[in-house]
XYZ file of N, CA and C in Angstrom:
492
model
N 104.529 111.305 78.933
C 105.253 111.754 80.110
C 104.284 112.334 81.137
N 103.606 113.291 80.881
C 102.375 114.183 81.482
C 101.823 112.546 82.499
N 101.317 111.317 81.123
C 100.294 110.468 82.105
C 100.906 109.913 83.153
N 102.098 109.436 82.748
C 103.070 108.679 83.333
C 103.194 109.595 85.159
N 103.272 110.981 84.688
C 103.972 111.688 85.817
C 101.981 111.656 86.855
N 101.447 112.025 86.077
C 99.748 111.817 86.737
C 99.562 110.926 87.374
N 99.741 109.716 86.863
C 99.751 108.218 87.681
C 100.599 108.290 88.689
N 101.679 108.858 88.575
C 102.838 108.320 89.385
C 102.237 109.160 90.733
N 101.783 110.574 90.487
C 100.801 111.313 91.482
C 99.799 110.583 92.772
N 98.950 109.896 91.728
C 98.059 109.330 91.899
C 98.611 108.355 92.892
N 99.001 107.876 92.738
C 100.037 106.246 93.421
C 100.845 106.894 94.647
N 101.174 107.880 94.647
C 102.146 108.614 95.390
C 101.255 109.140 96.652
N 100.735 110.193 96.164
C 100.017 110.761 96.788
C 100.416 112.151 96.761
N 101.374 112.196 96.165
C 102.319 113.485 96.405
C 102.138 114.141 95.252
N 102.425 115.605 95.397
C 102.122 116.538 94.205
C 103.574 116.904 93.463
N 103.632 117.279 92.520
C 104.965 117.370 91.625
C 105.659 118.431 92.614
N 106.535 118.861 92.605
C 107.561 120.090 93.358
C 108.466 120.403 92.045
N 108.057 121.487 91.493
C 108.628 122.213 90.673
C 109.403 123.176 91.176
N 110.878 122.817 90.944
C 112.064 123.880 91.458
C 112.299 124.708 90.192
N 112.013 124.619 89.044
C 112.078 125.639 87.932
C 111.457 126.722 87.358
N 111.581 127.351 86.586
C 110.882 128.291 85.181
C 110.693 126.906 84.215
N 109.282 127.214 83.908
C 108.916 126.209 83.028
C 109.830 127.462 81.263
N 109.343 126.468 80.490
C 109.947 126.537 79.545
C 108.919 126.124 77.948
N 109.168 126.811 76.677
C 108.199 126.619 75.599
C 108.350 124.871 75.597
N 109.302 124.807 75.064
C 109.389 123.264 75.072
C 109.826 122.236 77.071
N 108.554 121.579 76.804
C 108.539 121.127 78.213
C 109.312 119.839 78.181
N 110.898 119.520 77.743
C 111.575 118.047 78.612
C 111.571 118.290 79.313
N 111.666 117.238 80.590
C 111.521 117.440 81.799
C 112.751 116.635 82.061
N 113.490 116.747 83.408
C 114.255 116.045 83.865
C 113.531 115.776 85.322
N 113.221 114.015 85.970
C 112.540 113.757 86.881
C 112.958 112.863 87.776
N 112.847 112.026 88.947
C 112.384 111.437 89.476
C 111.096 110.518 89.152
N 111.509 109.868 90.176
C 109.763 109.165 89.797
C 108.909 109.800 90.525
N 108.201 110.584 91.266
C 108.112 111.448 92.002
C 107.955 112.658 91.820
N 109.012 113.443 91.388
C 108.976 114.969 91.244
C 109.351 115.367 89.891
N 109.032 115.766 89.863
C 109.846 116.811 88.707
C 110.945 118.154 88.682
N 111.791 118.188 88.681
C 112.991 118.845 89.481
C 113.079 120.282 88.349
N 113.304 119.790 86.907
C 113.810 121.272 86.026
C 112.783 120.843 84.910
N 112.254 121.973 84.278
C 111.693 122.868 83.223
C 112.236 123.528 82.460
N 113.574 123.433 82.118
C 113.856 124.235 81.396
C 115.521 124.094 81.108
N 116.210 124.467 80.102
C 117.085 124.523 79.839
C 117.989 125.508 78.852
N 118.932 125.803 79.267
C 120.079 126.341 79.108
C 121.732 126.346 79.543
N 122.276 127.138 79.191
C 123.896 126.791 79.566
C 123.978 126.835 81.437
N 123.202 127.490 82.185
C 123.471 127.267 83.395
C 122.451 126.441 83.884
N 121.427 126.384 83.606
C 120.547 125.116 84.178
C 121.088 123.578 83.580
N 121.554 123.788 83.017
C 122.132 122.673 82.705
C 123.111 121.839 83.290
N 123.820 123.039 83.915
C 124.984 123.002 84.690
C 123.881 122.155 86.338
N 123.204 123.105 86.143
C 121.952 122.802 87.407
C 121.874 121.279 87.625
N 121.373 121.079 86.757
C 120.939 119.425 86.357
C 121.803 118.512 86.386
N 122.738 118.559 85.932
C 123.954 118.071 86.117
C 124.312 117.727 87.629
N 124.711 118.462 88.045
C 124.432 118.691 89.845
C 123.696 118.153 90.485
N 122.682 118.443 90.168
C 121.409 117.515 90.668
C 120.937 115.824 90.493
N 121.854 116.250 89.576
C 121.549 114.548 89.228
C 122.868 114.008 89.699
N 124.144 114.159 90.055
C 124.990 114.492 90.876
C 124.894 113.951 92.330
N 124.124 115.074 92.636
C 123.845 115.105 94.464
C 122.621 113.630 94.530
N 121.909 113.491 93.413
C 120.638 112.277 93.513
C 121.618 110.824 93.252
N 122.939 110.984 92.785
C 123.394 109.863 92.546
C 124.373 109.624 93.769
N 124.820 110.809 94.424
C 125.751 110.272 95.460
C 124.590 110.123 96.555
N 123.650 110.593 96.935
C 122.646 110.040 97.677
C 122.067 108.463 98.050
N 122.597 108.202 96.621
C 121.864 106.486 96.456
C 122.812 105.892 96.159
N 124.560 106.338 96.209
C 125.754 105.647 95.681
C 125.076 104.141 96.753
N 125.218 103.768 97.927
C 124.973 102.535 98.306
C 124.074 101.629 98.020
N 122.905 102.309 97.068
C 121.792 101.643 96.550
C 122.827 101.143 95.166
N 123.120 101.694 94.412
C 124.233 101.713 93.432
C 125.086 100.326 93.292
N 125.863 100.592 94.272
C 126.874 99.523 94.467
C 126.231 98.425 95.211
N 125.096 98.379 95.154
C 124.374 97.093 95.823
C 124.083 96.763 94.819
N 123.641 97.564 93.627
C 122.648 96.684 92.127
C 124.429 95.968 91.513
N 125.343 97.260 91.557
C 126.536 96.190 90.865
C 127.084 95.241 90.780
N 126.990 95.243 92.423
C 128.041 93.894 92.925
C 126.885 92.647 92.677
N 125.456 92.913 92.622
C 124.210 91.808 92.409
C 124.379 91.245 91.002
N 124.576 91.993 90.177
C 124.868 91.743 88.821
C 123.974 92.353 87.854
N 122.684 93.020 88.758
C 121.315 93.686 88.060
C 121.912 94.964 87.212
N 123.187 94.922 86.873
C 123.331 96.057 85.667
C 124.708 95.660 84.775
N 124.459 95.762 83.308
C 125.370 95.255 82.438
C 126.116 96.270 82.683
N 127.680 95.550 82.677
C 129.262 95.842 82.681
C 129.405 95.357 81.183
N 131.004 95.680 81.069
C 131.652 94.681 79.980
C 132.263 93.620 80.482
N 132.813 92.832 79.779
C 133.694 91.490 79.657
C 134.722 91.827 80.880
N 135.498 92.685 80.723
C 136.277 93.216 82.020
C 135.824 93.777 83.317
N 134.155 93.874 83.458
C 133.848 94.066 84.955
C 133.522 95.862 85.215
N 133.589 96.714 84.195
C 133.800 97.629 84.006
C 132.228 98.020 83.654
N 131.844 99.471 84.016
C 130.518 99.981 83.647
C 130.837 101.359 82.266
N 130.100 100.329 81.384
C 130.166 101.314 80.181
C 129.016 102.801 80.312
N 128.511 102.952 78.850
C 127.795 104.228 79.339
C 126.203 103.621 79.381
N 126.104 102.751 78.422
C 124.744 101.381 78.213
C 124.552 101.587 79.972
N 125.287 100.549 80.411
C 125.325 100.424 81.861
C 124.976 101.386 83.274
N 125.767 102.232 82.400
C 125.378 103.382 83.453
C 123.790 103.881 83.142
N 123.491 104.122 82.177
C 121.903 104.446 82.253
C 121.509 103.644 82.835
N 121.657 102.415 82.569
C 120.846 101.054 82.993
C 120.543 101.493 84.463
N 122.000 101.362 85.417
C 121.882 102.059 86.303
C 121.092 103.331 87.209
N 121.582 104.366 86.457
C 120.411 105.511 86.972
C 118.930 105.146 86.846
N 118.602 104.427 85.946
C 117.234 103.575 85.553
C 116.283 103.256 86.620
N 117.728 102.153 87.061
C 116.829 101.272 88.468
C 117.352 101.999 90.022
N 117.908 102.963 89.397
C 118.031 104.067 91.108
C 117.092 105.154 91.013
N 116.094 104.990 89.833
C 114.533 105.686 89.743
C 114.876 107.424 89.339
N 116.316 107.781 88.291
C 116.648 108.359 87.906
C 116.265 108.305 86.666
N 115.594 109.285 85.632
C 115.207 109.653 84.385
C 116.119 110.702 83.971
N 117.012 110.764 83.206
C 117.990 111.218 82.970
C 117.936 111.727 81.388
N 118.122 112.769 80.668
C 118.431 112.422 79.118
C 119.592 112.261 78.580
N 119.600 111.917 77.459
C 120.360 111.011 77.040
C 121.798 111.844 77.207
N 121.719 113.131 76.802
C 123.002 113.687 76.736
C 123.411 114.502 78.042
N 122.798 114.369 79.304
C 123.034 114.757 80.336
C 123.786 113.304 81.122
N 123.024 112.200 81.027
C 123.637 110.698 81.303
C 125.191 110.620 80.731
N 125.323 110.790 79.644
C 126.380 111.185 78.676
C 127.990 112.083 79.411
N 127.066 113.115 79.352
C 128.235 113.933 80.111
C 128.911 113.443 81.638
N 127.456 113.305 82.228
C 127.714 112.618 84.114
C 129.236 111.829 83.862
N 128.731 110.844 82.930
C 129.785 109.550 82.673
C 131.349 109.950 82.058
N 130.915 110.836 81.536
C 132.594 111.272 80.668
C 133.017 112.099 81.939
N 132.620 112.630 82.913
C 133.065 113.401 83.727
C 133.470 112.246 84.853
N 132.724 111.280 85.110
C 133.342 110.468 85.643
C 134.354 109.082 85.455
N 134.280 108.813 84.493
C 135.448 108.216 83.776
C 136.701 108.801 83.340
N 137.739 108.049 83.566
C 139.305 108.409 83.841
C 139.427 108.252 82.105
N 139.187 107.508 81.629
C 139.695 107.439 80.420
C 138.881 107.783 78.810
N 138.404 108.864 79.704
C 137.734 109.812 78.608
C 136.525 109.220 77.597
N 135.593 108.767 79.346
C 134.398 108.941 78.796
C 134.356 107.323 78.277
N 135.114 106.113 78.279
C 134.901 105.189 77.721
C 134.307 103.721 78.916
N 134.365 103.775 79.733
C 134.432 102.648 81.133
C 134.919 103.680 82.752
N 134.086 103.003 83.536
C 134.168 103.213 84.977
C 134.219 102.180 85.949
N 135.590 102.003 86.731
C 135.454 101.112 87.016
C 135.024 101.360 88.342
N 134.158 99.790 88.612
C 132.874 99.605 89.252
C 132.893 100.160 90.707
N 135.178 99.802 91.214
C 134.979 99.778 92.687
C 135.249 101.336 92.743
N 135.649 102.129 91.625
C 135.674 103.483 91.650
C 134.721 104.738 91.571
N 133.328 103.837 91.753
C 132.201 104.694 91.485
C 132.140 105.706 93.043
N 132.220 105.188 93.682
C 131.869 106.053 94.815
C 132.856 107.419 95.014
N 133.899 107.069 94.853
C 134.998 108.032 95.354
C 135.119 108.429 93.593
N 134.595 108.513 92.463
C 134.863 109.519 91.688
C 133.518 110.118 91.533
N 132.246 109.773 92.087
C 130.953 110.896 92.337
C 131.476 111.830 93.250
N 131.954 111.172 94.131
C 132.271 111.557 95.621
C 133.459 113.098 94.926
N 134.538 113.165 94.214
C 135.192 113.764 94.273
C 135.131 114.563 92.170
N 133.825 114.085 91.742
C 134.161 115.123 90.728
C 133.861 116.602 90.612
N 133.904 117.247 89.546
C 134.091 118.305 89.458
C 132.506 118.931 89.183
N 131.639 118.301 89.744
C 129.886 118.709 89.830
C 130.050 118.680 91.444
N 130.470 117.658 92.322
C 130.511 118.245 93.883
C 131.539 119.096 94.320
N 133.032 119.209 93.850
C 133.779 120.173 94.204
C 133.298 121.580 93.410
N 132.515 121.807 92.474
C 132.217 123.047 92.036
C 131.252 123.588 92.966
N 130.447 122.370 93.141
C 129.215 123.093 94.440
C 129.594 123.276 95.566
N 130.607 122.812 96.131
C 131.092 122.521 97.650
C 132.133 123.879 97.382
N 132.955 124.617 96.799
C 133.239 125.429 96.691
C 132.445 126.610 96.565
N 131.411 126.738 95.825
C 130.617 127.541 95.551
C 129.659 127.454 96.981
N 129.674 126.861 97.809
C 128.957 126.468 99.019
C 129.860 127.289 99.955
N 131.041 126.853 100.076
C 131.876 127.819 100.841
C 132.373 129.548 100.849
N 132.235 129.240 99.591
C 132.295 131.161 99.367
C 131.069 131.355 99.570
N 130.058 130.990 99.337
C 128.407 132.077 100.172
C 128.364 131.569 101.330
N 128.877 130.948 101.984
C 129.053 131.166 103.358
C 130.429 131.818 104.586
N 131.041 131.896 102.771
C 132.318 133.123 103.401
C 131.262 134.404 103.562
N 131.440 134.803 102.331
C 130.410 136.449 102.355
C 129.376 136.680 103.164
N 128.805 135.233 103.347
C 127.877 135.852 104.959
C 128.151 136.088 105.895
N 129.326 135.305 106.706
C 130.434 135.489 107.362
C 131.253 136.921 107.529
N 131.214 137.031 106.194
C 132.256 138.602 106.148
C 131.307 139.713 106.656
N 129.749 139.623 105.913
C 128.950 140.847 105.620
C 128.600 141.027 107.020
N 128.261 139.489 107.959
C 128.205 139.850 109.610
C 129.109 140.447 110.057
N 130.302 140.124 110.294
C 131.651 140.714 110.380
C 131.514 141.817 110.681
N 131.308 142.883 109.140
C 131.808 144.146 108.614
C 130.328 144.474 109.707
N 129.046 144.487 109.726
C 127.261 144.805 110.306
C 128.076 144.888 111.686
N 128.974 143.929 112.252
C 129.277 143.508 113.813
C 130.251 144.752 114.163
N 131.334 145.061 113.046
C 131.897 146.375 113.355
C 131.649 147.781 113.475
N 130.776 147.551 112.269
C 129.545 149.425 112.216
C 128.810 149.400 113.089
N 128.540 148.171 113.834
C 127.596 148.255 115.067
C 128.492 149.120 116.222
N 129.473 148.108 116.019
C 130.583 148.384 117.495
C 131.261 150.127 117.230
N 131.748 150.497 115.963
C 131.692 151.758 115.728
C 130.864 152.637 116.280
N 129.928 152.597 115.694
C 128.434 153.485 116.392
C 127.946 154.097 117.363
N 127.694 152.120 117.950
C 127.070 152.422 119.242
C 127.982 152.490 120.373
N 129.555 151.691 119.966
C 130.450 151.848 120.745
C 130.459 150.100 121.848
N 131.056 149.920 122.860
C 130.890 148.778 123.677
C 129.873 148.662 124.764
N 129.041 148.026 124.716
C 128.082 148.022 125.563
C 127.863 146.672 126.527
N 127.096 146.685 127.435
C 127.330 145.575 128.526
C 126.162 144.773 128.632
């Protein structure tokens, strides 16, 4: 992994961007490119998830260009299993592990984790519960900043009173 990520340096030109706390045991979750997390636990995990999330609705049109081409195995019914879906993140230059790929897919599949269908990929990245948790969680810290100006804008006006 280390050479792989060295070369990929090398070729790039670009230096890794570590957004984490490294960790005793180093999996990495990557890009081809960067290296995003170091580490894991019950909320970085959650992290990663997300992230790999926001990296897949980013490239949903790269996505649905490899599907409709045929460059990623479906089943017999046209449908993207979980095989498939790695396959997928694969060639959208996503390195994923196995049980983070895993979850993405059961969270996005209607029928618990077994098939996704193909024309439903966009609008169930688009609307699961890894972007409405962040997009909520996005809106309340930009409530409370909102508020905390607010309340700063009134102790001002208290204070100093109205001025011209």
């Amino acid at each position: 992994l280390r050479k792989d990520l060295a070369r990929s340096q090398r070729r790039s030109g670009l230096a890794a961007q570590r957004l984490a706390w490294q960790r005793p045991q180093r999996q990495r979750w990557r890009t081809r490119r960067y290296v995003l997390f170091e580490r894991d636990d019950a909320e970085q995990a959650k992290e990663r998830l997300r992230a790999t999330g926001i990296a897949l609705l980013q490239s949903i049109g790269r996505a649905e260009a490899l599907l409709r081409a045929g460059e990623v195995h479906l089943d017999s019914e046209g449908r993207l299993k979980l095989e498939g879906f790695r396959e997928l993140l694969g060639k959208l230059g996503l390195v994923v592990e196995d049980d983070d790929s895993q979850a993405i897919f059961s969270i996005l599949s209607a029928d618990g984790g077994v098939t996704v269908e193909v024309d439903d990929l966009r609008p169930k990245v688009r609307n699961s519960s890894l972007m409405n948790d962040m997009y909520s969680e996005s809106f309340t810290n930009v409530g409370f900043t909102v508020a905390g100006a607010l309340v700063f804008a009134a102790g001002l006006y208290i204070f100093r009173g109205p001025t011209s």
